[in-house]
CSV table of C-alpha atoms (C1' of nucleotides) in Angstrom, one decimal:
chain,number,residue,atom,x,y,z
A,283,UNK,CA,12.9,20.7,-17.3
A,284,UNK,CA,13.2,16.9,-16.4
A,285,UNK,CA,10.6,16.1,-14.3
A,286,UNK,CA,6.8,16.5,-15.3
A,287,UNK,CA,5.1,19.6,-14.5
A,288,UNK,CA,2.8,17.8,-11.7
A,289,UNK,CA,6.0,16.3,-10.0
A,290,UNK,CA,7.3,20.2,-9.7
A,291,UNK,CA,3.7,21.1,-8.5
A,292,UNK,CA,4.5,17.6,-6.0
A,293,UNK,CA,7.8,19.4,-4.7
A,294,UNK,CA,6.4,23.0,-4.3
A,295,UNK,CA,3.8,22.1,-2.2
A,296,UNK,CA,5.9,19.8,0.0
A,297,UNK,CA,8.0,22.6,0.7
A,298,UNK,CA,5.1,25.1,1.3
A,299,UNK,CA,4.1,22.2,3.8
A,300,UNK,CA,6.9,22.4,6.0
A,301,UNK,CA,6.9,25.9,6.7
A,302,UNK,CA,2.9,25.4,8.0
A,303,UNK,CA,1.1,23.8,11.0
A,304,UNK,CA,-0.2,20.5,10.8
A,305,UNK,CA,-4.0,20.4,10.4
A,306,UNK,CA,-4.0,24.6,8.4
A,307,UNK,CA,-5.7,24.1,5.2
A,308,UNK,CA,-3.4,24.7,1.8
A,309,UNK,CA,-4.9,27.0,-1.2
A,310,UNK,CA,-8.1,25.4,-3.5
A,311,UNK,CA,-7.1,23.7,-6.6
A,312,UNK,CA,-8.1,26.7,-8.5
A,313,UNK,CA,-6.0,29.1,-6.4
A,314,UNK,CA,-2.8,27.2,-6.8
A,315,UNK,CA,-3.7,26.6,-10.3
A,316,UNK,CA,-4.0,30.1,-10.9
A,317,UNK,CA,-1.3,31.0,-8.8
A,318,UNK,CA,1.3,28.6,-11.1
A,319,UNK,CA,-0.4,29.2,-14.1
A,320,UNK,CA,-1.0,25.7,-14.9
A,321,UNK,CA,-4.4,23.5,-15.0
A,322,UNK,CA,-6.0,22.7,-12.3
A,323,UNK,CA,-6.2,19.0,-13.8
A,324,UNK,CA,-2.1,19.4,-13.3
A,325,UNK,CA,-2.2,20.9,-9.6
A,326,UNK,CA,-5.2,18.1,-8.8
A,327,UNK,CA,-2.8,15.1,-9.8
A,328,UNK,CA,-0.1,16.5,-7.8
A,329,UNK,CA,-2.5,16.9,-4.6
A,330,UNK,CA,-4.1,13.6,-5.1
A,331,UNK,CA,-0.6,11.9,-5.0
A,332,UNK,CA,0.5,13.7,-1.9
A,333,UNK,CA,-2.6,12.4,-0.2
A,334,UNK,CA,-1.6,8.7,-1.3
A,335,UNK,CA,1.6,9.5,0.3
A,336,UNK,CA,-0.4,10.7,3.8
A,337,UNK,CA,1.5,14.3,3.6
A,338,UNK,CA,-1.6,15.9,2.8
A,339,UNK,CA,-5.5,15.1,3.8
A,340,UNK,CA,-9.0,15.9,2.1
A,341,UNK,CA,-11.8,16.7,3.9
A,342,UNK,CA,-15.2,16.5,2.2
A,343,UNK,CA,-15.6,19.3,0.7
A,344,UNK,CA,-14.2,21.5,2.4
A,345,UNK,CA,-10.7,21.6,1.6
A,346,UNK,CA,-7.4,20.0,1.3
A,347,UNK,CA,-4.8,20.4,4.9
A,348,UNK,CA,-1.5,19.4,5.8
A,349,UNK,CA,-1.1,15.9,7.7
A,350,UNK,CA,0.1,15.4,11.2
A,351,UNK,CA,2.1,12.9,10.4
A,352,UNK,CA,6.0,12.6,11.5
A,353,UNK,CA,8.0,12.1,8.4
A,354,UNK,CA,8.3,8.8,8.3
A,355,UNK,CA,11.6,8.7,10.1
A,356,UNK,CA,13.3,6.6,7.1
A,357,UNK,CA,16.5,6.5,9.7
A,358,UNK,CA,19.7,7.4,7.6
A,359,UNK,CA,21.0,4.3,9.0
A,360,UNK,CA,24.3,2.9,8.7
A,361,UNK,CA,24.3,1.2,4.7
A,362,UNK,CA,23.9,-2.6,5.3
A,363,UNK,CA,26.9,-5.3,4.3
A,364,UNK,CA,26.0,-8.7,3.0
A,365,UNK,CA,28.1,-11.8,3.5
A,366,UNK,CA,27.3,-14.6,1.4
A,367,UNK,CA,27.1,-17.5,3.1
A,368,UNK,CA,26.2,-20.5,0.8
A,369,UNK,CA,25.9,-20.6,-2.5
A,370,UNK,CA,23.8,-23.7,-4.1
A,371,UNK,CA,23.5,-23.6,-7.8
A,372,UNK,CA,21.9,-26.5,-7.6
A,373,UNK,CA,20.2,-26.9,-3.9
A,374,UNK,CA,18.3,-30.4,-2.6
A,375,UNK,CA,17.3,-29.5,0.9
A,376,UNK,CA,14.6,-30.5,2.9
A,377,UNK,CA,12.6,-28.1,2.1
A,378,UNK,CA,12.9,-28.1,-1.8
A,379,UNK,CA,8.7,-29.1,-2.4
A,380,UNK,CA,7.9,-26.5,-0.3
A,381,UNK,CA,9.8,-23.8,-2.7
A,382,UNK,CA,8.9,-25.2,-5.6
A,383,UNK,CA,5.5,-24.9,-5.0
A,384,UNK,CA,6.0,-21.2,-4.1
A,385,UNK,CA,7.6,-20.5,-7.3
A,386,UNK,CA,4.9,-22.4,-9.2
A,387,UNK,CA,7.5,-24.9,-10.4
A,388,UNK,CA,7.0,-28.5,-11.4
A,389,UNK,CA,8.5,-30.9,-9.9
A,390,UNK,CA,11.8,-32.1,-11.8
A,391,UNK,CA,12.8,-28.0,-12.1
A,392,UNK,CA,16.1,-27.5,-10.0
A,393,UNK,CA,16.6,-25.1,-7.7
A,394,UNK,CA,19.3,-22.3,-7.3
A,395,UNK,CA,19.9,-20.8,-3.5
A,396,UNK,CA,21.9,-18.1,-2.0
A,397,UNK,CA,22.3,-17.0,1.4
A,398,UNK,CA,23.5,-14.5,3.2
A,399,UNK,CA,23.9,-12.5,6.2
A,400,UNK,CA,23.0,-9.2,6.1
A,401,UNK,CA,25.0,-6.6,8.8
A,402,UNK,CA,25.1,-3.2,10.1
A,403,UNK,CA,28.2,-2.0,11.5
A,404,UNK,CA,28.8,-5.0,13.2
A,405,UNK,CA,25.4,-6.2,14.2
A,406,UNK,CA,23.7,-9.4,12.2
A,407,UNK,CA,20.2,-7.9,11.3
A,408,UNK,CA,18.6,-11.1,9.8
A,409,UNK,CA,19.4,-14.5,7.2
A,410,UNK,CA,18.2,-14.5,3.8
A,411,UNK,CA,17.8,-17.7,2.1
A,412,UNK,CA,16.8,-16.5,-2.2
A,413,UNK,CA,15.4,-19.4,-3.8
A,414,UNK,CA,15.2,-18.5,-7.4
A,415,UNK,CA,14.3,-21.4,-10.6
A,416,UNK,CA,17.5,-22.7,-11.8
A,417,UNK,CA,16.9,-21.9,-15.4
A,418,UNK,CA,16.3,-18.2,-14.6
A,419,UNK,CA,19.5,-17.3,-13.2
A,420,UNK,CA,21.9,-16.6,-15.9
A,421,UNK,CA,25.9,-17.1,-15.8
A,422,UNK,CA,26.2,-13.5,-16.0
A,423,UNK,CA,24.3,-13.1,-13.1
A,424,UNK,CA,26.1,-15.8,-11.6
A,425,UNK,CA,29.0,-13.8,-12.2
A,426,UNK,CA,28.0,-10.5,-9.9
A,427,UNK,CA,25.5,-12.5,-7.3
A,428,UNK,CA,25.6,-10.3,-4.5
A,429,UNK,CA,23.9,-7.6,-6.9
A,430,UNK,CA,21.8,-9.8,-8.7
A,431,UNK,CA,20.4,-10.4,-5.6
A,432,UNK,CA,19.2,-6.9,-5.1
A,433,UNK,CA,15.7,-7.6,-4.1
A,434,UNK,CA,15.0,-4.1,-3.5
A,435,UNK,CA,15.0,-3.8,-7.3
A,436,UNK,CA,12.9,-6.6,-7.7
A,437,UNK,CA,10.7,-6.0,-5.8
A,438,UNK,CA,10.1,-2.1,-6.9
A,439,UNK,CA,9.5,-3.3,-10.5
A,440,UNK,CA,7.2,-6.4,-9.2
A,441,UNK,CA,4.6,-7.5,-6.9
A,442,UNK,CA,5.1,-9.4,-3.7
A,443,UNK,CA,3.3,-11.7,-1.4
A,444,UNK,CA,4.7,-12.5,2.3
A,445,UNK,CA,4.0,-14.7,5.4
A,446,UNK,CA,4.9,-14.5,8.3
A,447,UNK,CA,6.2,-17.5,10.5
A,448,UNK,CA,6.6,-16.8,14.0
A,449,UNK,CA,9.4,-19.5,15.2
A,450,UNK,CA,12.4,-20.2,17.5
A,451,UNK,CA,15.6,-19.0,15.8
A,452,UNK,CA,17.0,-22.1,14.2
A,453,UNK,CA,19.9,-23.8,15.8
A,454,UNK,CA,22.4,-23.1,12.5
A,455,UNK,CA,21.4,-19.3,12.4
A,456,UNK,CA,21.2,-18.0,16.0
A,457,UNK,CA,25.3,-17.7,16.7
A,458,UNK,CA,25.0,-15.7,13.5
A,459,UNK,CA,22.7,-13.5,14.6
A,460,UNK,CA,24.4,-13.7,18.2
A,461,UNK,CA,20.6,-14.6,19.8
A,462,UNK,CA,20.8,-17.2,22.2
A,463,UNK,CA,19.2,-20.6,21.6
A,464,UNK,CA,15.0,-20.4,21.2
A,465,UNK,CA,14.7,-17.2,21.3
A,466,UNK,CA,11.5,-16.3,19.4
A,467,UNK,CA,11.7,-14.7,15.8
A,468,UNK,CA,10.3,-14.0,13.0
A,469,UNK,CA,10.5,-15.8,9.5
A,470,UNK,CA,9.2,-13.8,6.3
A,471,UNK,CA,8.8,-16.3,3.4
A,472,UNK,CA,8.0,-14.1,0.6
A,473,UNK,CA,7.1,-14.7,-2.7
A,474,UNK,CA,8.6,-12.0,-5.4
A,475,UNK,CA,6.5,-11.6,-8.5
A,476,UNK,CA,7.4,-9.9,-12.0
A,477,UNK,CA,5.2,-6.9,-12.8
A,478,UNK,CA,2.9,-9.7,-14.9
A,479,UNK,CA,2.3,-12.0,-12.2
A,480,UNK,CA,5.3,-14.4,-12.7
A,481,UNK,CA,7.0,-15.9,-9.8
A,482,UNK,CA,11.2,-14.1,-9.3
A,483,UNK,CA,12.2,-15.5,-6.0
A,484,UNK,CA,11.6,-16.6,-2.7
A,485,UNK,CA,12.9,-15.6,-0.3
A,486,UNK,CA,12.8,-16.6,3.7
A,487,UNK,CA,14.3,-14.6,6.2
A,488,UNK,CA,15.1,-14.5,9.8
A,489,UNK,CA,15.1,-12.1,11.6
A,490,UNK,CA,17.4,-10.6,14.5
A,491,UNK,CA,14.5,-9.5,16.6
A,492,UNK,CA,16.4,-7.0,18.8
A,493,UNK,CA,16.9,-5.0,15.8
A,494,UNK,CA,13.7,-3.3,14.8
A,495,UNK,CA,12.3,-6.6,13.2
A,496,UNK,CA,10.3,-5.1,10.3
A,497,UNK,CA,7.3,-2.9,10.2
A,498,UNK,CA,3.9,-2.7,8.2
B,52,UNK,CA,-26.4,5.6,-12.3
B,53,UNK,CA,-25.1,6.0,-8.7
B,54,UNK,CA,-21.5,5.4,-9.4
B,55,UNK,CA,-19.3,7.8,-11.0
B,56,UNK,CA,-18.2,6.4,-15.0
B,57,UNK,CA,-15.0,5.6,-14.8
B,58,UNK,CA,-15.8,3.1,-12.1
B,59,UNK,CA,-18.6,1.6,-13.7
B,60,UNK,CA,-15.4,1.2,-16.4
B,61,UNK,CA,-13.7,-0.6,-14.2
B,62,UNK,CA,-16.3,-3.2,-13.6
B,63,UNK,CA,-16.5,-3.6,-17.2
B,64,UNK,CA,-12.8,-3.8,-17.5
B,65,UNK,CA,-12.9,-6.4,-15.1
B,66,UNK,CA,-15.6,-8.5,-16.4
B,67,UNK,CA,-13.7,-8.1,-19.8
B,68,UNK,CA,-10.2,-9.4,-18.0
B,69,UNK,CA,-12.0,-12.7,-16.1
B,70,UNK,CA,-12.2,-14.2,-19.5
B,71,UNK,CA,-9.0,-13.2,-21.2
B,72,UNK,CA,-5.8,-15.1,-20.9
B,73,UNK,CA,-2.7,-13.7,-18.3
B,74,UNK,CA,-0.3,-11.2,-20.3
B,75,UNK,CA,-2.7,-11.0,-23.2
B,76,UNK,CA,-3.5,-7.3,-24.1
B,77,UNK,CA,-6.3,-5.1,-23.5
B,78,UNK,CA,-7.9,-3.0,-26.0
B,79,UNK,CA,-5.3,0.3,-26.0
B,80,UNK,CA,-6.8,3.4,-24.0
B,81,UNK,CA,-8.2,5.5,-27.3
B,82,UNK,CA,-10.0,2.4,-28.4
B,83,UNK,CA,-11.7,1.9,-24.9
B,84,UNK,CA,-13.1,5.4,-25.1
B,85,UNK,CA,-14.3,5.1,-28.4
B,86,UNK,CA,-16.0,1.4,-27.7
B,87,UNK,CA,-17.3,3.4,-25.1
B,88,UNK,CA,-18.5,6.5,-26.3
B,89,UNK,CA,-16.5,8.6,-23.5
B,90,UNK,CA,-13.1,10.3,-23.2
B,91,UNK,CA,-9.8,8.9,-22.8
B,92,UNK,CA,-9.6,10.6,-19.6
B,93,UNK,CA,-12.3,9.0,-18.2
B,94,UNK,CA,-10.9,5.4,-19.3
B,95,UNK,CA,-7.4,6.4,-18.0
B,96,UNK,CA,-8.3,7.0,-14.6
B,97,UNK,CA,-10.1,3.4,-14.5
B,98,UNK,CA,-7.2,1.6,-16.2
B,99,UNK,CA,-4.9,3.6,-13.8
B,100,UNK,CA,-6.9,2.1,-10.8
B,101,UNK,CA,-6.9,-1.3,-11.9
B,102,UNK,CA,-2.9,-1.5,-12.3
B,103,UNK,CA,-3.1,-0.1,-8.8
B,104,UNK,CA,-4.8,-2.8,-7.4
B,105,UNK,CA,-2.7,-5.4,-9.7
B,106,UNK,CA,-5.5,-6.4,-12.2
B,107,UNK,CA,-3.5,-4.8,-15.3
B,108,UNK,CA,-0.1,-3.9,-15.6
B,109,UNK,CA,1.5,-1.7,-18.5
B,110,UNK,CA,4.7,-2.3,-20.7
B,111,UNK,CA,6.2,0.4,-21.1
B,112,UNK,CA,4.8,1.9,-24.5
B,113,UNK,CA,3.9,-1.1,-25.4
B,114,UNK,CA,0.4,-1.2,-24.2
B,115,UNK,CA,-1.4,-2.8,-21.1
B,116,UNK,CA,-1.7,-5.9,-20.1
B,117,UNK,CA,-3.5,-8.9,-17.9
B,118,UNK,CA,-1.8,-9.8,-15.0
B,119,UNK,CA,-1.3,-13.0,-14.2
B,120,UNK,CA,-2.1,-12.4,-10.0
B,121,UNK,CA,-4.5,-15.2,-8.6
B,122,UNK,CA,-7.5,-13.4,-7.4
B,123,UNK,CA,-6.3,-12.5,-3.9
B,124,UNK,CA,-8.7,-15.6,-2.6
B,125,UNK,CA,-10.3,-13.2,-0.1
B,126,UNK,CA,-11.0,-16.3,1.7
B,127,UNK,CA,-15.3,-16.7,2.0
B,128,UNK,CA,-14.2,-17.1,5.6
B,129,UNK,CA,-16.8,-17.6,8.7
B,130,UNK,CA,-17.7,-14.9,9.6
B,131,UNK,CA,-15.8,-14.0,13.0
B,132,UNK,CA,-17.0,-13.7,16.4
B,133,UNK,CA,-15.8,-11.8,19.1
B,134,UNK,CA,-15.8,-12.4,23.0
B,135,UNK,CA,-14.9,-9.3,25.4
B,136,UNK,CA,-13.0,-10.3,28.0
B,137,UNK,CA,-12.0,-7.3,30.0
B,138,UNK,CA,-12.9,-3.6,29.9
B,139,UNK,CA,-11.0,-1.1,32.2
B,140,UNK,CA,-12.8,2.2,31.1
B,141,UNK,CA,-9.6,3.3,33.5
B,142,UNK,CA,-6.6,1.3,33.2
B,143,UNK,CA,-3.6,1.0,35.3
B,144,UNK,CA,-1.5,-1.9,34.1
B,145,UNK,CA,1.9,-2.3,34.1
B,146,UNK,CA,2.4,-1.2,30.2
B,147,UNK,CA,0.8,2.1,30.8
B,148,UNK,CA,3.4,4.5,30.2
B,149,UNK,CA,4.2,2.4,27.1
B,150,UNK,CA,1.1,3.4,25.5
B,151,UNK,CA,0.6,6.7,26.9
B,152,UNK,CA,3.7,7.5,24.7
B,153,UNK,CA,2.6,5.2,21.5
B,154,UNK,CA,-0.5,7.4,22.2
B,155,UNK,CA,1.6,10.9,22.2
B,156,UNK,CA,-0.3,11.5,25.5
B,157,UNK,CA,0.5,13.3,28.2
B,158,UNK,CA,1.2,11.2,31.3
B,159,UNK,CA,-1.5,12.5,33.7
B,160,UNK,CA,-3.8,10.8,30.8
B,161,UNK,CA,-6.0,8.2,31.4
B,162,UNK,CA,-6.1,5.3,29.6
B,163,UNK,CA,-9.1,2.8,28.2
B,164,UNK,CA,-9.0,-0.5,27.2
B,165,UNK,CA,-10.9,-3.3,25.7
B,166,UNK,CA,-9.7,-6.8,25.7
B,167,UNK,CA,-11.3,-9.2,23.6
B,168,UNK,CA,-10.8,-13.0,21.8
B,169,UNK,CA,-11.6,-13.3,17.6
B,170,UNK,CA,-12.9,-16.3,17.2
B,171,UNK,CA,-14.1,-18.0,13.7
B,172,UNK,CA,-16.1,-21.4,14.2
B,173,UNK,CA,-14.7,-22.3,17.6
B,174,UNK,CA,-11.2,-22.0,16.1
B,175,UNK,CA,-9.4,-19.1,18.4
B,176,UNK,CA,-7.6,-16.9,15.8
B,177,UNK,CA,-6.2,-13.7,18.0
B,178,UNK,CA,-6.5,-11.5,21.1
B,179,UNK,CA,-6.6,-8.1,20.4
B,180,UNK,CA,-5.7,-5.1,23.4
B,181,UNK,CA,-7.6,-1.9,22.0
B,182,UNK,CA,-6.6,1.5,24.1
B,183,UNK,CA,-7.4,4.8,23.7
B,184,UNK,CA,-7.5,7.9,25.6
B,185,UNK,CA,-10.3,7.5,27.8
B,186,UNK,CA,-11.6,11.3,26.7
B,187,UNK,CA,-11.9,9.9,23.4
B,188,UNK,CA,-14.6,7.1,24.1
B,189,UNK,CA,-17.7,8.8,24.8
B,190,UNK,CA,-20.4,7.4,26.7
B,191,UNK,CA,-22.8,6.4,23.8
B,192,UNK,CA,-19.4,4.6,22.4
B,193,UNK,CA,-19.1,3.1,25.7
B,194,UNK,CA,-22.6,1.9,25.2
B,195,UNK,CA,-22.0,-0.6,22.1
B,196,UNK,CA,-18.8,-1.5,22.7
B,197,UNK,CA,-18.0,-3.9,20.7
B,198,UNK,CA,-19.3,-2.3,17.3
B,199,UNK,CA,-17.7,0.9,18.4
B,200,UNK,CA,-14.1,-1.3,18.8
B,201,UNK,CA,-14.6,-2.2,14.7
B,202,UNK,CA,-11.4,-1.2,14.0
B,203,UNK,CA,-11.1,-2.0,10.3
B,204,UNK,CA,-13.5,0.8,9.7
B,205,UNK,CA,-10.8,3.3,11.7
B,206,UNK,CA,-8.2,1.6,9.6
B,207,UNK,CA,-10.0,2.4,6.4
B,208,UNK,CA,-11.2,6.1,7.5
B,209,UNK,CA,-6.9,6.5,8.9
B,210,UNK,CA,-4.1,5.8,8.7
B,211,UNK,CA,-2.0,2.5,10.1
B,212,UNK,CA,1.2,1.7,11.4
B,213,UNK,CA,2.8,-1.3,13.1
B,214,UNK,CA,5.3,-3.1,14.7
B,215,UNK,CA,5.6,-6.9,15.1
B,216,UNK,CA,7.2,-8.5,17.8
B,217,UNK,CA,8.0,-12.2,18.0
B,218,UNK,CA,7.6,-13.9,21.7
B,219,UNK,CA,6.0,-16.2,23.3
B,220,UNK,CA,2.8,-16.4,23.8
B,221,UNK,CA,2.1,-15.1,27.5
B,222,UNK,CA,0.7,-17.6,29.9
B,223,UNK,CA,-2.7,-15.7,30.3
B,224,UNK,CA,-3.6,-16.0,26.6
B,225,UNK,CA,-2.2,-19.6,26.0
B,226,UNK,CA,-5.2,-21.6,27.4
B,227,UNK,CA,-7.7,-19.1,25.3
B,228,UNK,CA,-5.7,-19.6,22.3
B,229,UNK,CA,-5.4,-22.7,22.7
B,230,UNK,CA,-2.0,-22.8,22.4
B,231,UNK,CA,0.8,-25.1,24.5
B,232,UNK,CA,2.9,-22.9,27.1
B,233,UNK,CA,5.8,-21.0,25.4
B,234,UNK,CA,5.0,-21.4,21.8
B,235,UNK,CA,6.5,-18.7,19.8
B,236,UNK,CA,3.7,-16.2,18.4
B,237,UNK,CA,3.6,-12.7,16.8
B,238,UNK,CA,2.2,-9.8,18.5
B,239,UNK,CA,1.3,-6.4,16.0
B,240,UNK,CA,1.9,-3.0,17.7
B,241,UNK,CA,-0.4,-1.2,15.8
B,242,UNK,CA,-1.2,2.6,16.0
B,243,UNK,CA,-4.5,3.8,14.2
B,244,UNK,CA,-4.6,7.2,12.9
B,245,UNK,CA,-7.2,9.4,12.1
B,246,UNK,CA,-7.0,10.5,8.7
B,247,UNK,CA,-5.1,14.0,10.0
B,248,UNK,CA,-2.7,12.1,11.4
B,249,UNK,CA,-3.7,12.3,15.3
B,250,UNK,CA,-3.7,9.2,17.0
B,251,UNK,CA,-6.2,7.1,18.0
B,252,UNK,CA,-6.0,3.5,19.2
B,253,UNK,CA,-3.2,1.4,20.3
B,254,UNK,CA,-3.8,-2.3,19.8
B,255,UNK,CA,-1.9,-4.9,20.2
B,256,UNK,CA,-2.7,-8.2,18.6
B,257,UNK,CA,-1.6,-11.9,20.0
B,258,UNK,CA,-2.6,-14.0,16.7
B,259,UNK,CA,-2.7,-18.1,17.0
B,260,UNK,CA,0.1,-18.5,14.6
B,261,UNK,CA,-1.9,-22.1,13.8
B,262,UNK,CA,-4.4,-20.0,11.8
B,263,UNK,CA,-2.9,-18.0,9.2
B,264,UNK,CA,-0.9,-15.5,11.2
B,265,UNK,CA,-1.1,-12.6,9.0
B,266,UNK,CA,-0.1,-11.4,5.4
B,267,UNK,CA,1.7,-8.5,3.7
C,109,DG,C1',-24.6,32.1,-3.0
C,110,DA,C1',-19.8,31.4,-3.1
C,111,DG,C1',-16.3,28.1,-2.6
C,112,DT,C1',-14.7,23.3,-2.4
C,113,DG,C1',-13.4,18.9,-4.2
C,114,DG,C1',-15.2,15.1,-7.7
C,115,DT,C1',-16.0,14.0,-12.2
C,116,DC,C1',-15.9,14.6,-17.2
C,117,DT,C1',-14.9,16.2,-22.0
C,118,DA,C1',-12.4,16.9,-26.4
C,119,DG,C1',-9.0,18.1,-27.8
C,120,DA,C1',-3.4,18.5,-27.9
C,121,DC,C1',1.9,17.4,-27.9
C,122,DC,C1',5.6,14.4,-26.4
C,123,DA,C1',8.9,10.2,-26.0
C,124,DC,C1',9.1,5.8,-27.1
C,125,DG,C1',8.6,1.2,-29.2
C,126,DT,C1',7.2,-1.6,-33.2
C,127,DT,C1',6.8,-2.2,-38.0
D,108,DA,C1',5.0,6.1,-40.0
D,109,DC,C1',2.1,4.7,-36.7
D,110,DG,C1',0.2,3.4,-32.2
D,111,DT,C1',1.1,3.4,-27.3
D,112,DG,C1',1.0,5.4,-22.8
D,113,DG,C1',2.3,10.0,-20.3
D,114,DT,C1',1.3,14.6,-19.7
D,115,DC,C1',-1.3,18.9,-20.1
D,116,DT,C1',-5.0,22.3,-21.2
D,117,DA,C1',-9.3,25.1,-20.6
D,118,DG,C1',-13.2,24.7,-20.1
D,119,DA,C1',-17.7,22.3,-17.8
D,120,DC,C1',-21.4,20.4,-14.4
D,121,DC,C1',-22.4,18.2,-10.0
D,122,DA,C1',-23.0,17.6,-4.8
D,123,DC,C1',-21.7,19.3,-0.9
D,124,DT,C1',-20.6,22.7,3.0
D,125,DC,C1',-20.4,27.0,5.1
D,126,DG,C1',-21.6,31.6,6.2
DNA sequence: GAGTGGTCTAGACCACGTT
DNA sequence: ACGTGGTCTAGACCACTCG
């Protein structure tokens, strides 16, 4: 009894999808309403979401169908490690302007940076350099880095910006990510927002291009 | 009267936010309605669309909110131009069983393709390889090429997805680019989708990485 | 004309946070 | 206790398509 009566409406009809051919239309809103014996406002706002999500498709008016698309392949993938490189609690590189600009910081604000590597089984998929504002990273957090630096979580419960750099791999990081010297890469230099707007982190990264670089 | 209510809301929502401060609040949903003479629904499904696109964002049970996201600077941009360079209404290059597959064609399938330089001002910003099953371009399409080949209205009536791939740029395109020899660029794999799901083009992109590469 | 999705209404109850 | 967003109902009218 958990879950909203539209997410339930969400599941059935994923599971009624499987078992039919891509392109055969699924029942009206008023049939599966009827059918549940909910609203049709409920079934409607559990079809429109599984058209966001591409596993079903409207046509005019003419009725709702199931999409051709291959599930998404999310591969179950080895779980990643992280290995923390460096850990700057107060950093002063080169490149500290250009960061604090991202972050929308003024000038005299110091910096905090972590990096890491991040690894499957034993191959180096890509660098991570997390800029973050000093005075935002608590000594708790301090305490448990590696998952403070969950940007996954961040980044579900904000809003984020990215570039893309396209670049040689830099001299310090390609034995690290075993690529040979100027071998072309990409760099992401992202910008992680709060829900509100506020800058989190930035974060570059490099990555190993041999291993399914990133997709959009 | 043309547009449905709760997007005229919207507009009114957003004409409301340009003049309120980040994180201040908005009026809560029953007031909206009432303001407006028309039902909470109504107003829900507006707000709901605005947090979607980032305008708003809700606390919790708090209330909702401005955000505090610059404006997106859809940059006024020149308008672009575009030069055809090539077009193989059979094509036999080397790649070909490459994007037969990308394609989910079979291999006795013959392929199309269009190759063509973006240009804004005199400033080269990408070359873009468009192919498609040559059964899918009709003769009429073959006609206006170039308006036919307006993929951002395929990508808005389908469905996208891509790869990017870092490299160098290839000799051919590095004088129209206007790039040295062996400068690292980005090149976006990118299959287009009719809404159902079936595929439609293949293009790859080579972008001038000295003109905003890309975003996400 | 019958069926579809798209929109809209005027209510309702709930869990949750603030006061 | 009150206000918020989150969910849900049982109707309604429209524009559109298809047979």
């Amino acid at each position: 009894m958990g879950s909203p009566k539209y997410m339930q409406v969400m599941e059935w009809l994923q599971n009624q999808c499987a078992e039919m051919e891509p392109h055969s239309p699924i029942d009206s809103e008023r049939e599966i309403a009827a059918k549940l014996s909910i609203s049709r406002m409920t079934v409607r706002k559990a079809v429109e979401e599984l058209c966001r999500q591409g596993v079903l498709y409207r046509d005019g008016n003419r009725g709702t169908f199931v999409s051709a698309l291959k599930p998404e392949k999310t591969p179950p993938s080895q779980p990643e490690r992280r290995r923390i490189l460096f850990v700057d609690s107060v950093y002063d590189g080169s490149n500290v302007q250009e960061v604090q600009k991202a972050l929308r910081l003024p000038e005299h604000e110091r910096l905090f940076r972590l990096v890491r590597l991040v690894l499957c089984q034993q191959t180096p998929l890509r660098v991570e350099e997390i800029y973050a504002a000093e005075h935002d990273v608590s000594d708790e957090e301090l305490g448990s880095l590696d998952s403070f630096c969950n940007l996954e979580q961040f980044r579900l419960n904000g809003r984020t910006s990215a570039h893309l750099e396209p670049m040689l791999v830099p001299a310090k990081y390609a034995r690290l990510l075993q690529l040979r010297q100027n071998v072309p890469i990409i760099r992401k230099d992202e910008l992680i927002c709060r829900h509100e707007g506020t800058p989190y982190f930035f974060v570059q990264t490099y990555y190993n291009p041999q291993t399914s670089p990133l997709s959009a």
